[in-house]
Every structure is written in C-alpha cells, then in structure tokens.
Amino acid sequence: MRRILLIAHLLFLLVCPAMASDPVDITLIPGRYEQGSGLAYFGMKVSMDRGWHTYWKAPGEGGLAPELKVTRAENATGMTMLWPAPSIIRSLGDDVSGYENEVVFPLAVPVKTPGEPVDISLSVTVYACSNICVPFKQEISSRNDAGSPPNLKSSEVDRWINRVPMKAGLSSARFELLDANTSELTLDAQTLPVTNYSQLFLDAGPEYVAQPIYGSEGQATTFVVKQPADSNAVKLRDAHVVVVDNGIPREYALSISAAGSLSLSIVVTAFLGGLILNLMPCVLPVLSLKLVSLTKQPESVRRGFAWSALGIWTSFLVLGLAVLILKSTGTAVGWGVQFQSPAFLGVMSIVTGLFAVSMVDGILLYLPGPLSDRAAKLSMGTGASGSFLQGFVATLLATPCSAPFVGTAAGFAFSAPALPLMAIFCAMGLGMALPYAAIALVPGLQRLVPKPGRWMTSFKVILALLMAGMSGYLASLVGATFSVGLSYALLVGLVVVFVGLLRKPVLIGLLSAAVLSYPAWDYLSPKQNLGISPWVKFQPEKIGDLVSEGKTVVVDVTAKWCITCKVNDQTVWNRDDVGLVLKQGNVVAMRGDWTKPDPAIAAYLKTFNRYGLPFNIVYSPAHPRGMLLPELLSKKDILDAVNSGVK
C-alpha cells in the first residue's frame, strides 16, 4: 500500500502546478470563538469547479488526504483538524471517499490567552481530481477576534461542524482472513447499530485501503481491507467506522477481534449491570417477597433464595434465546419492549396481584383442594417452584429499567452474533442472581435479619401494599398501550379477586386502595397545558437545523412503563427550576414517547447503540453531535449540559 500511495503522490507532483489557481480555491475563514471552552474555530474552505473532488482522511485507492502545516500561530497552543462525513465518489475507475464542489474542514484551535485575538497561517496542499489529478498548494491565513457577532462565515463553519460525525461509542467488529497470500481482510460491519444507512466509511489508518461492499437489506455489510504488501501478519488494531444513517453522521470505534470472540471487559460490564439491577425501583416489589421469606426457617429460606437465583439466571437465558429468535425474523429488539405488549402487562398484573394476596396469607377459595395448595405455594414462593417463579418475575419486572452498565451490555448483546449474545445475557443473569445466591450460600447473612415477632405482621402488610400497587400500575399500562376500557375491567377484576381470596375486610380495603392508587393518582393529577409545557414533539430530523440556528436541543425519550423514567420525572423534569430552563428562548425540549412500538424511536436509539430507556441527550452549538446523559438524572446533569451549550 505504501508503494501505491507513493506512486499516486508522484503522479500528483508531475502534473503541471500552474493549473492550481483555476479549478480549486482554498481559503481560511474564522468561525466562532468560545472563551468558555478556550477554543477558536476556523474553517479551511475548499471550493472546486464542477467535476472536481478532493479526499477524506481515509480516501481509498489512489487518493491522498489534504495536508497542512502551521507556519504561524499567535495566541494558539495547537490545532485539531475535523473531518466532515464524506461521500463515495467514482474516480478514475475506483470508488473513493471525498467531497465534491465544496467542503469546509473545521479547525479547532486551543487559545493560549482567552479573549485575545487568534492569528494563524497555514501552508496547505489539497489533492484534487477530475479527469486528471493535481496538487494545489497555497498559503492561507486568518484572524479570529473574541466577541465577534455571528456572521455568514462563522455560520458556514458551524454547518460543517454539524457534519462531523459524533463519536457514538464502541461497537464490535469481526475480521476473517480471506486469503493468506493476498493479505486481505473482511471486516463484518453487520453488528453496527444502524438501520437505514446510505453510506459507510472505514478509517483503518493511512496504510490501509477499505472498499465497502453493501449488502441488501438484512444482510451484512463488509469492508474488504487491503493491508501493506510487505506485512506478514494482521496488524489492524485501531479502526473507526463513519456511518451516515438517515442523514445523521456518527462515528463508532471498533473493537476488532476474531469472529465469534468475546472480550472480558464486556462480560464484566454485563455482570455489573445485572448486579446493579437489584437496586433499581423496578425490582423492589418482587424483592419484597424475598424479604418476607427471611422470617421463615433458615434452611427453607436458603433453599428458596437458591431457587430464586436459578430462576433469575434461567430467565435471562430465555430472554437471550427470545432475542435471537426475534433477530432471525427481522423484528426490532430492545430492552424492556415486552412492556409494550398489553397481553404481557395483563398477565403480570394478575401474577403480582396474587403475590400480594399470598403475602398476607390469602386463601384461594375457589380452587379444588390440590390445585389450591399448589397455587398457594406458587404465589407465596414457599416451595422450589414458587421461588423459581419469583426469579422469573423479578427479571421480567427489571427489564424496563436501564441501569448503569446495562445499556452498554445490552447494546453489545443485541448487535452481536449468537454466542456472544448468549454469553452477555448469561453474565447479566449471574450478576442479578448474585445477592440471592449469596444468601443461599452464606448462612451468616441471615443472622442480620431481626428475630421473628409481632413486627412481621405489619411488615408483611406494608410489602403486600407495594406489590398490590405494582399490580395496579401494570393494569393501568394496559390502557396506555391498548384500551382504557380493558384497563378499567382489569382493575375491577383485581378488586374482585381480593374480595374472593381475602377473609379480613381491612386487608381487602387496604389492598384494593393500593391497586387503585396509581390509576387514581394518574387520573386526578393535573395534566400539563400544551400552551405552557416546555416539551414539543420528538422530530430528530430537525435537530441539526435547530443547532445550526444556535438552539440547544434537549431530548428525552421516555415511556409510561419505564419506572426509572418516572423517577427522573419526579426528581428532575417536573421541577420548576428545570422547567424554566427548558422554556428559555434558545432551548428546544423534545420528548419522544416509546410506550407503544415506534420504529422511528427504535431506529434513533439504535444509532447510539442503545436499546432501552431512559435515554437523554443534549445538542447545542458547542456540542453539535450531542452530549449523552446518564440513565438516572440529576438536576445538575441537565443544567450543566444546557449551560455548556450557551455561547
């Protein structure tokens, strides 16, 4: 490859340089001056006549990227050249990556003394081709003054900054040696989180040439990567893929490994994600069942926790198999999307309602004796099958929560081949099951629980109320995803079940009030007036234009079944001071509702390698490619992200 580039370089130099002043013009224009971040932006503008093009940093066969050298820099400590997403151009029989007609390469210059002017001069060589290839050399210079108002030139630089791909995280990639003699590699990009991409570009370093081969929908997209002819081994290490997906450019770092391999770091991440799920509010109702069991005999308690741990781990394996089946049919997959199914919500509402009854020693009156005993054991978790079922329920209720580490692990798993996917789900299951297994395996842990006494009766009632509240919450979601009438019928049915299975009127009243508490609160709570609400409809295609106009765009993708989202609502989004910030004239707050299936939202999340909720990101002129926020938000997260976008 070095020989090919050398020959191409010599051909450039042999062509008459006198043509340089005609078809290509190179200028340096000032962009915005950010005193807060200590950066001054410039733009190296390359204007070309019709039919001419220049090259990206990884140009392809025979091309050369622009070269520049700083000859003078006043009040500057360095410079970083940014690369807008290119296009595929047919040039002299080959497909190359570059730009036609016009391009502005943004230059980020760290300022030595903020507030003082920045002067730079550059010696530039731009290689451009039409039916011939010519090196265009030019000396360019410009000055950027602090406090200068936005103008046409700075806006032009901003537009091209918005075309620089956002660093969207890490994605897995696999290579396979095609032919040991030809030293060619196929890099499988099927695992990239893209949906409707038009072009992909691989940057594997200046010594590699990557030719994309686009498959039809649902097939892998591969890159044939040619490495230096004098290399004896595969040296491809650091590589990035730029994806133009639905018109939005993003850049993914590639974790390159042999086909089917799995790194230890992602397995550890999945394990930690599963472990942290035990602290999420989604799991608390089922965890209350196990807290009640701690008041029973030590040996039976340990056996019950062991069976629950096995149930959790098994349920994660079942989820992994379900994801594989859905992927094979082309169905969109996501973390917690079963909560978009009214059938699932209805069944889980009934199951959690029966659990609530069992916790206050309710009796199934209308079943024959053997069936009644069996159902009671299942609902109370007193036997192996009941504890195993509790593990399943805990997992199913945990999945709408995207805890720290969970989003990363799930993103890798949903985009990985079968074996790595199952390994990730297995590791997550082991992580979530660890506390249960620890109680089962370490006898001393149970001694930390207070001795049985009168406190147990009140304690069980409180935990039963939590479980009944979860049952009513799930029933209300049926109305959000399918039919309000069916939701009301399910709530009435739950109250009837309580009347039939409980013998004490006080318990009937308490559990009925608990099951109706969330629907009543949701119905009676004041709804936001559209005229004063800070939120507008989620329209991702408008984000780039809004940022170009100097706006800060706050994106919140939520769902009514996402409990972590509701925690964020109460602790952050519904606060008056946060609402005032979102209503500022330069801020646009977009909210996407994923309560029901929405292919557009699923595709948007997939571009960030995210498959679960909540999802929050803030775009601004200072961060045109977005600033991702954590799953569990704080007021400081929002205010810092919004304020960092103010020029």
XYZ file of C-alpha atoms in Angstrom:
647
model
C 0.000 0.000 0.000
C 2.885 2.363 0.721
C 4.072 1.823 -2.869
C 0.634 2.615 -4.293
C 0.413 5.836 -2.282
C 3.944 6.807 -3.281
C 3.179 6.298 -6.979
C -0.031 8.310 -6.622
C 1.876 11.085 -4.860
C 4.470 11.236 -7.643
C 1.740 11.403 -10.283
C 0.238 14.358 -8.436
C 3.572 16.171 -8.428
C 4.260 15.512 -12.126
C 1.122 17.317 -13.248
C 1.616 20.991 -14.083
C 1.020 23.019 -10.855
C 0.052 26.056 -12.901
C -3.468 24.676 -13.089
C -3.823 25.057 -9.313
C -5.234 28.561 -9.472
C -8.060 27.663 -11.839
C -10.415 24.848 -10.689
C -9.699 24.854 -6.928
C -9.687 27.769 -4.476
C -8.520 27.417 -0.856
C -9.285 29.997 1.838
C -9.201 30.160 5.638
C -12.294 31.641 7.297
C -12.900 32.411 11.006
C -15.570 30.523 12.933
C -16.904 31.052 16.433
C -14.660 31.951 19.374
C -15.592 30.083 22.575
C -13.986 31.801 25.550
C -15.590 29.364 27.971
C -14.032 26.277 26.368
C -10.871 28.108 25.293
C -11.341 27.185 21.636
C -11.336 29.302 18.497
C -12.646 27.678 15.333
C -11.502 28.251 11.771
C -12.568 26.649 8.524
C -10.319 25.603 5.660
C -12.688 26.128 2.753
C -12.004 24.275 -0.496
C -14.134 25.438 -3.444
C -13.918 23.332 -6.608
C -15.237 23.661 -10.128
C -17.880 21.236 -11.343
C -16.477 17.741 -11.812
C -13.624 18.145 -9.319
C -13.296 16.452 -5.941
C -10.882 16.162 -3.040
C -10.393 13.472 -0.402
C -11.326 12.373 3.122
C -8.725 11.290 5.715
C -9.090 7.668 4.506
C -9.502 8.381 0.789
C -9.346 4.920 -0.737
C -7.349 3.545 -3.641
C -5.019 6.150 -5.197
C -6.252 9.220 -3.298
C -4.418 11.435 -0.825
C -5.897 13.404 2.060
C -5.241 17.170 2.355
C -2.021 18.135 4.104
C -1.410 21.268 6.121
C 1.375 22.757 8.169
C 1.113 25.592 10.671
C 3.573 28.327 9.685
C 2.405 30.973 12.162
C 0.257 30.728 15.294
C -0.301 33.700 17.570
C -2.160 33.059 20.836
C -2.649 29.396 19.889
C -1.281 26.247 21.510
C -2.135 23.701 18.818
C -4.742 22.740 16.238
C -7.057 19.811 15.518
C -8.474 19.226 12.051
C -12.035 17.862 11.994
C -13.298 15.694 9.153
C -16.905 16.071 7.937
C -18.617 12.911 6.740
C -17.589 12.299 3.095
C -19.387 10.809 0.114
C -18.488 7.949 -2.181
C -17.165 9.287 -5.489
C -16.347 7.342 -8.637
C -12.876 8.493 -9.655
C -10.724 7.087 -12.463
C -12.357 3.675 -12.210
C -12.308 3.398 -8.399
C -14.679 4.332 -5.601
C -13.049 6.849 -3.263
C -14.189 8.746 -0.166
C -14.194 12.519 -0.514
C -16.009 15.745 -1.298
C -17.281 17.334 -4.492
C -17.768 21.017 -5.367
C -17.146 22.443 -1.878
C -16.051 21.423 1.597
C -15.057 23.242 4.787
C -12.648 21.405 7.093
C -13.238 22.792 10.631
C -10.074 23.552 12.611
C -10.311 23.619 16.439
C -7.560 25.849 17.866
C -6.887 25.896 21.664
C -6.428 29.502 22.781
C -3.414 30.443 24.908
C -4.930 33.633 26.373
C -8.745 33.623 26.188
C -10.222 36.897 24.995
C -7.232 37.840 22.865
C -7.276 37.520 19.036
C -6.027 34.324 17.404
C -3.939 34.605 14.230
C -2.855 31.528 12.257
C -1.178 30.936 8.913
C -1.084 27.581 7.146
C 0.775 26.005 4.276
C -1.789 23.748 2.606
C -1.679 21.085 -0.090
C -5.025 19.828 -1.360
C -5.053 16.915 -3.783
C -7.959 17.162 -6.218
C -9.002 15.141 -9.231
C -11.213 15.409 -12.271
C -10.063 13.535 -15.354
C -6.568 14.351 -14.068
C -5.160 14.757 -10.547
C -3.383 17.896 -9.363
C -1.789 19.018 -6.066
C -2.973 22.520 -5.177
C -0.618 24.355 -2.827
C -1.485 27.586 -1.115
C -0.546 29.797 1.838
C -3.631 30.853 3.787
C -4.163 32.879 6.960
C -6.972 34.307 9.069
C -7.731 36.091 12.347
C -10.432 35.258 14.895
C -11.450 38.003 17.351
C -13.164 37.234 20.649
C -16.650 38.679 20.973
C -17.291 38.937 17.234
C -21.011 38.524 16.480
C -22.131 35.501 14.416
C -21.838 36.112 10.682
C -22.136 34.212 7.430
C -18.614 32.813 7.669
C -18.945 31.559 11.239
C -22.357 30.064 10.411
C -20.784 28.277 7.447
C -18.128 26.745 9.708
C -20.868 25.682 12.156
C -22.798 23.936 9.386
C -19.763 21.835 8.520
C -19.043 21.147 12.194
C -22.529 19.620 12.343
C -21.468 17.275 9.548
C -18.532 15.988 11.575
C -19.558 12.521 12.829
C -20.464 12.288 16.503
C -18.398 9.810 18.481
C -21.179 7.391 19.361
C -19.317 4.789 21.376
C -17.851 1.344 20.855
C -19.152 -1.353 18.558
C -17.913 -4.844 17.971
C -16.471 -5.937 14.659
C -15.030 -9.200 13.409
C -12.381 -9.940 10.875
C -11.689 -13.012 8.842
C -8.579 -13.639 6.786
C -9.756 -14.228 3.225
C -6.510 -15.340 1.657
C -3.170 -15.629 3.406
C -1.380 -14.912 0.150
C -3.234 -11.749 -0.786
C -3.388 -10.353 2.768
C -6.993 -9.188 2.509
C -9.411 -8.951 5.396
C -13.169 -8.859 5.535
C -14.412 -6.666 8.350
C -18.011 -7.548 9.144
C -19.963 -4.388 9.985
C -23.302 -6.149 10.490
C -23.044 -5.543 14.217
C -23.080 -1.759 13.811
C -26.220 -0.173 15.325
C -27.524 1.302 12.064
C -30.906 0.987 10.409
C -31.276 2.894 7.161
C -27.727 3.810 6.295
C -26.845 5.172 2.897
C -23.045 5.015 3.191
C -20.360 3.637 5.497
C -16.696 4.653 5.626
C -13.895 2.793 7.354
C -10.862 4.609 8.716
C -8.220 1.993 9.478
C -5.198 4.282 9.218
C -3.235 5.730 6.304
C -1.675 2.387 5.314
C -4.957 0.595 4.719
C -7.461 0.942 1.900
C -11.036 -0.096 2.724
C -13.577 -0.793 -0.007
C -17.187 -1.117 1.262
C -19.381 -3.828 -0.190
C -23.033 -3.084 0.521
C -25.382 -5.992 1.042
C -29.119 -5.933 0.536
C -31.417 -5.210 3.456
C -30.892 -7.642 6.317
C -27.508 -8.801 5.056
C -24.054 -7.984 6.327
C -22.125 -5.025 5.007
C -18.459 -5.874 4.751
C -15.272 -3.981 4.037
C -12.502 -5.562 2.033
C -9.418 -4.126 3.723
C -6.082 -4.299 1.924
C -3.043 -4.049 4.136
C 0.603 -3.326 3.219
C 2.063 -5.901 0.879
C 5.232 -6.167 2.974
C 3.282 -7.121 6.122
C 3.297 -10.741 7.240
C 0.594 -10.562 9.913
C -2.728 -8.952 10.596
C -1.946 -5.589 12.232
C -5.357 -3.983 12.041
C -5.844 -2.599 15.548
C -7.458 0.848 15.789
C -10.262 1.445 13.332
C -13.345 3.613 13.168
C -16.449 3.419 11.032
C -18.332 6.541 9.961
C -21.987 5.824 9.285
C -24.398 8.174 7.557
C -27.651 6.793 8.968
C -30.871 8.552 7.950
C -28.703 11.552 7.058
C -27.075 11.700 10.518
C -23.287 11.042 10.620
C -21.882 9.061 13.537
C -18.502 7.527 14.243
C -18.059 4.211 16.030
C -14.792 2.928 17.402
C -14.397 -0.724 16.530
C -13.365 -3.419 18.960
C -11.772 -5.754 16.435
C -11.442 -9.427 17.212
C -11.596 -12.783 15.506
C -15.077 -13.898 14.514
C -17.046 -15.150 17.499
C -14.641 -13.912 20.186
C -15.757 -12.068 23.293
C -13.771 -9.646 25.431
C -13.521 -9.940 29.212
C -14.375 -6.251 29.682
C -17.840 -6.539 28.120
C -18.578 -9.682 30.174
C -17.629 -7.840 33.385
C -19.778 -4.885 32.286
C -22.756 -7.203 31.780
C -22.208 -8.820 35.189
C -22.083 -5.429 36.938
C -25.187 -4.294 35.052
C -27.132 -7.323 36.274
C -25.915 -6.773 39.831
C -26.988 -3.106 39.842
C -30.460 -4.063 38.570
C -31.211 -5.251 42.101
C -31.069 -1.614 43.240
C -33.492 -0.346 40.603
C -37.074 0.570 41.626
C -38.448 -1.958 39.115
C -37.239 -4.901 41.223
C -38.357 -3.673 44.659
C -41.872 -5.249 44.579
C -40.504 -8.733 43.880
C -37.630 -8.226 46.301
C -40.266 -7.661 48.991
C -41.395 -11.265 48.513
C -37.968 -12.496 49.469
C -37.820 -10.157 52.457
C -40.958 -11.811 53.790
C -39.396 -15.245 53.366
C -36.497 -14.215 55.628
C -38.863 -14.583 58.584
C -39.205 -18.349 57.961
C -36.946 -21.232 58.954
C -33.257 -20.733 57.994
C -32.887 -23.855 55.857
C -36.079 -23.253 53.857
C -35.078 -19.621 53.362
C -31.691 -20.576 51.938
C -33.260 -23.134 49.598
C -35.811 -20.569 48.446
C -33.148 -17.991 47.643
C -31.141 -20.612 45.755
C -34.155 -21.475 43.604
C -34.865 -17.765 43.006
C -31.255 -17.253 41.898
C -31.647 -20.146 39.456
C -34.935 -18.668 38.229
C -33.279 -15.298 37.540
C -30.361 -16.844 35.676
C -32.642 -19.135 33.655
C -34.952 -16.274 32.735
C -32.015 -14.283 31.328
C -31.115 -17.259 29.152
C -34.727 -17.440 27.960
C -34.633 -13.702 27.162
C -31.425 -14.214 25.192
C -32.990 -17.013 23.160
C -36.060 -14.840 22.542
C -33.834 -12.018 21.255
C -32.084 -14.449 18.885
C -35.427 -15.657 17.528
C -36.706 -12.106 17.042
C -33.477 -11.046 15.318
C -33.699 -14.011 12.941
C -37.177 -12.871 11.877
C -36.055 -9.262 11.361
C -38.098 -7.963 14.316
C -36.756 -4.935 16.195
C -35.424 -5.852 19.634
C -34.978 -3.714 22.737
C -34.512 -3.836 26.486
C -37.928 -3.977 28.179
C -40.015 -3.829 24.990
C -42.274 -6.601 26.324
C -43.887 -3.792 28.356
C -45.286 -2.534 25.056
C -47.443 -5.701 24.923
C -50.880 -5.378 26.618
C -51.086 -9.186 26.933
C -47.835 -9.303 28.904
C -48.945 -6.404 31.107
C -52.287 -8.049 31.852
C -50.739 -11.376 32.817
C -48.082 -9.726 35.004
C -50.757 -7.597 36.694
C -52.632 -10.743 37.697
C -49.444 -12.513 38.832
C -48.319 -9.608 41.035
C -51.867 -9.292 42.414
C -51.774 -12.943 43.504
C -48.359 -12.363 45.054
C -49.846 -9.505 47.089
C -52.616 -11.784 48.329
C -50.140 -14.512 49.291
C -48.049 -12.101 51.352
C -50.948 -11.503 53.768
C -51.871 -15.216 53.861
C -54.787 -15.030 51.472
C -56.510 -18.316 50.561
C -57.547 -19.341 47.037
C -61.156 -20.247 47.865
C -62.493 -21.281 44.502
C -59.986 -23.942 43.517
C -60.182 -27.650 44.370
C -58.017 -28.673 47.321
C -54.880 -29.960 45.478
C -54.956 -27.099 42.970
C -55.480 -24.585 45.754
C -52.459 -25.878 47.663
C -50.327 -25.838 44.527
C -51.383 -22.295 43.568
C -50.750 -21.051 47.096
C -47.214 -22.464 47.064
C -46.523 -20.862 43.682
C -47.827 -17.439 44.684
C -46.150 -17.424 48.094
C -42.863 -18.851 46.857
C -42.743 -21.353 49.709
C -41.553 -24.220 47.538
C -38.898 -24.677 44.879
C -41.321 -23.945 42.030
C -42.636 -20.806 43.749
C -39.175 -19.410 44.419
C -38.120 -20.249 40.863
C -41.189 -18.372 39.564
C -40.266 -15.372 41.705
C -36.895 -15.269 39.944
C -38.659 -15.148 36.585
C -40.970 -12.352 37.743
C -38.055 -10.339 39.165
C -36.263 -10.487 35.811
C -39.333 -9.542 33.778
C -40.060 -6.564 36.035
C -36.406 -5.470 35.959
C -36.102 -5.105 32.202
C -37.824 -1.700 31.800
C -35.006 -0.247 33.923
C -31.834 0.686 32.058
C -29.341 0.866 34.911
C -25.680 1.881 34.653
C -23.726 -0.724 32.641
C -26.993 -2.328 31.444
C -27.294 -0.071 28.382
C -23.712 -0.809 27.284
C -24.060 -4.559 27.781
C -27.484 -4.745 26.121
C -26.283 -2.662 23.171
C -23.372 -5.045 22.608
C -25.580 -8.118 23.027
C -28.364 -7.003 20.673
C -25.837 -6.275 17.912
C -23.653 -9.364 18.482
C -23.741 -12.860 16.942
C -25.456 -15.734 18.745
C -22.696 -16.997 21.054
C -21.539 -13.579 22.364
C -25.178 -12.547 22.786
C -25.939 -15.562 24.965
C -22.722 -15.033 26.944
C -23.763 -11.438 27.729
C -27.234 -12.477 28.892
C -25.689 -15.268 30.958
C -23.326 -12.780 32.655
C -26.173 -10.336 33.361
C -28.228 -13.141 34.866
C -25.364 -14.182 37.122
C -24.930 -10.571 38.257
C -28.592 -10.100 39.157
C -28.753 -13.524 40.848
C -25.617 -12.910 42.949
C -27.353 -11.394 46.052
C -29.866 -14.259 46.100
C -27.116 -16.833 45.701
C -25.049 -15.155 48.442
C -27.878 -15.510 50.979
C -28.323 -19.130 49.928
C -24.607 -19.966 50.217
C -23.548 -17.851 53.228
C -25.520 -18.835 56.365
C -24.277 -15.850 58.387
C -26.098 -13.325 56.225
C -29.493 -14.414 57.548
C -28.450 -13.626 61.117
C -28.548 -9.927 60.181
C -32.354 -10.110 59.978
C -34.303 -9.274 63.199
C -35.839 -12.217 65.014
C -39.482 -13.094 64.244
C -42.065 -11.203 66.268
C -45.188 -9.060 66.075
C -43.389 -6.666 63.736
C -43.665 -9.305 60.974
C -47.422 -8.857 60.585
C -47.205 -5.123 59.897
C -44.086 -5.616 57.772
C -45.825 -8.153 55.514
C -48.843 -5.867 55.057
C -46.614 -2.952 54.008
C -44.788 -5.126 51.471
C -48.096 -6.532 50.199
C -49.313 -2.994 49.587
C -46.210 -2.330 47.481
C -46.905 -5.453 45.432
C -50.586 -4.532 45.024
C -49.536 -1.068 43.874
C -47.321 -2.675 41.218
C -50.292 -4.802 40.114
C -52.459 -1.705 39.664
C -49.645 0.101 37.889
C -49.283 -2.728 35.369
C -53.058 -2.821 34.844
C -53.096 0.906 34.132
C -50.404 0.439 31.477
C -52.847 -1.747 29.532
C -54.816 1.435 28.971
C -51.714 3.299 27.797
C -50.727 0.562 25.335
C -54.088 -0.818 24.189
C -57.501 0.025 25.697
C -58.576 2.194 28.634
C -61.770 0.146 28.961
C -59.809 -3.086 29.269
C -57.583 -1.434 31.851
C -60.610 -0.487 33.986
C -62.011 -4.016 33.650
C -58.711 -5.475 34.814
C -58.602 -3.143 37.839
C -62.150 -4.086 38.823
C -61.237 -7.760 38.359
C -58.283 -7.387 40.723
C -60.531 -5.901 43.411
C -62.974 -8.801 42.940
C -60.091 -11.252 43.355
C -59.099 -9.563 46.617
C -62.680 -9.854 47.882
C -62.745 -13.540 46.999
C -59.329 -14.533 48.302
C -59.028 -12.453 51.477
C -61.078 -13.039 54.626
C -60.363 -9.812 56.523
C -62.278 -6.694 55.366
C -59.415 -4.446 56.479
C -56.953 -6.252 54.194
C -59.463 -6.202 51.332
C -59.777 -2.437 51.709
C -56.042 -1.797 52.002
C -55.029 -3.908 49.002
C -57.909 -2.551 46.901
C -56.827 1.007 47.727
C -53.234 0.140 46.834
C -54.142 -1.412 43.495
C -56.202 1.673 42.603
C -53.735 4.227 43.959
C -51.622 4.729 40.846
C -54.551 4.821 38.360
C -56.356 7.304 40.637
C -53.273 9.478 41.018
C -52.646 9.400 37.272
C -56.268 10.365 36.566
C -56.566 13.107 39.181
C -53.109 14.667 38.786
C -53.178 17.908 36.746
C -52.209 17.410 33.133
C -49.733 19.766 31.515
C -51.282 22.520 29.448
C -49.885 22.316 25.918
C -49.590 26.078 25.876
C -47.135 26.153 28.783
C -45.489 22.737 28.514
C -41.807 23.000 27.546
C -41.988 19.802 25.512
C -42.563 19.588 21.763
C -42.967 16.530 19.553
C -39.808 14.493 19.027
C -38.568 15.173 15.476
C -34.926 14.047 15.165
C -34.659 15.234 11.566
C -34.969 18.860 12.760
C -32.213 18.715 15.387
C -29.376 19.612 13.001
C -31.181 22.687 11.659
C -32.080 23.886 15.165
C -28.482 23.591 16.336
C -27.305 25.488 13.231
C -29.654 28.296 14.298
C -27.894 28.461 17.660
C -30.508 26.488 19.602
C -29.887 23.979 22.395
C -31.999 20.830 21.915
C -32.826 18.682 24.947
C -34.072 15.195 24.039
C -35.923 12.927 26.471
C -37.079 9.529 25.202
C -39.400 8.017 27.788
C -42.301 5.590 28.229
C -45.121 5.181 30.727
C -43.851 1.697 31.610
C -40.320 2.927 32.368
C -40.101 3.282 36.141
C -36.656 4.878 36.005
C -38.150 7.467 33.641
C -40.812 8.259 36.238
C -38.135 8.671 38.879
C -36.402 11.152 36.558
C -39.717 12.955 36.052
C -40.269 13.445 39.775
C -36.677 14.312 40.688
C -35.667 16.384 37.639
C -38.061 17.083 34.768
C -41.057 18.195 36.867
C -39.035 20.635 38.968
C -39.988 24.274 38.431
C -36.389 25.471 38.041
C -35.659 22.838 35.396
C -38.914 23.732 33.616
C -37.887 27.384 33.462
C -34.575 26.401 31.866
C -36.369 24.278 29.256
C -38.668 27.218 28.391
C -35.811 29.581 27.555
C -35.979 31.022 24.072
C -32.779 29.348 22.932
C -33.792 25.889 24.244
C -35.982 23.361 22.432
C -37.147 20.420 24.584
C -38.163 17.348 22.548
C -39.852 14.358 24.168
C -40.337 11.016 22.478
C -42.890 8.527 23.872
C -41.939 4.873 23.381
C -44.865 3.468 25.397
C -46.137 1.891 22.187
C -43.886 0.475 19.450
C -42.428 3.275 17.331
C -39.952 2.287 14.573
C -38.628 5.866 14.308
C -37.704 5.999 18.008
C -36.233 2.483 17.894
C -34.088 3.478 14.905
C -32.933 6.672 16.626
C -31.904 4.806 19.795
C -30.113 2.208 17.715
C -27.856 4.862 16.181
C -26.429 5.360 19.680
C -26.199 1.607 20.283
C -28.967 1.984 22.878
C -31.888 -0.393 23.200
C -33.521 0.675 26.467
C -34.897 3.618 28.419
C -34.499 6.242 29.697
C -32.438 7.974 27.030
C -31.397 11.622 27.287
C -29.064 13.727 25.174
C -28.453 17.477 24.785
C -27.390 19.046 21.466
C -26.017 22.579 21.206
C -23.697 24.698 19.030
C -20.906 23.775 21.456
C -21.865 20.075 21.238
C -23.488 19.676 17.808
C -23.083 15.903 17.949
C -24.755 15.706 21.324
C -23.864 15.183 24.984
C -25.200 11.887 26.344
C -26.596 11.955 29.890
C -26.741 9.117 32.457
C -29.827 6.923 32.933
C -30.515 8.231 36.444
C -30.576 12.001 36.056
C -29.875 14.799 38.483
C -30.765 18.469 38.240
C -27.052 19.246 37.877
C -26.768 16.933 34.838
C -29.423 18.917 32.966
C -28.322 22.406 33.973
C -24.642 21.697 33.214
C -25.475 20.218 29.814
C -27.764 23.118 28.828
C -25.407 25.812 30.143
C -22.411 24.263 28.383
C -24.211 24.880 25.100
C -24.519 28.631 25.663
C -22.005 30.572 23.620
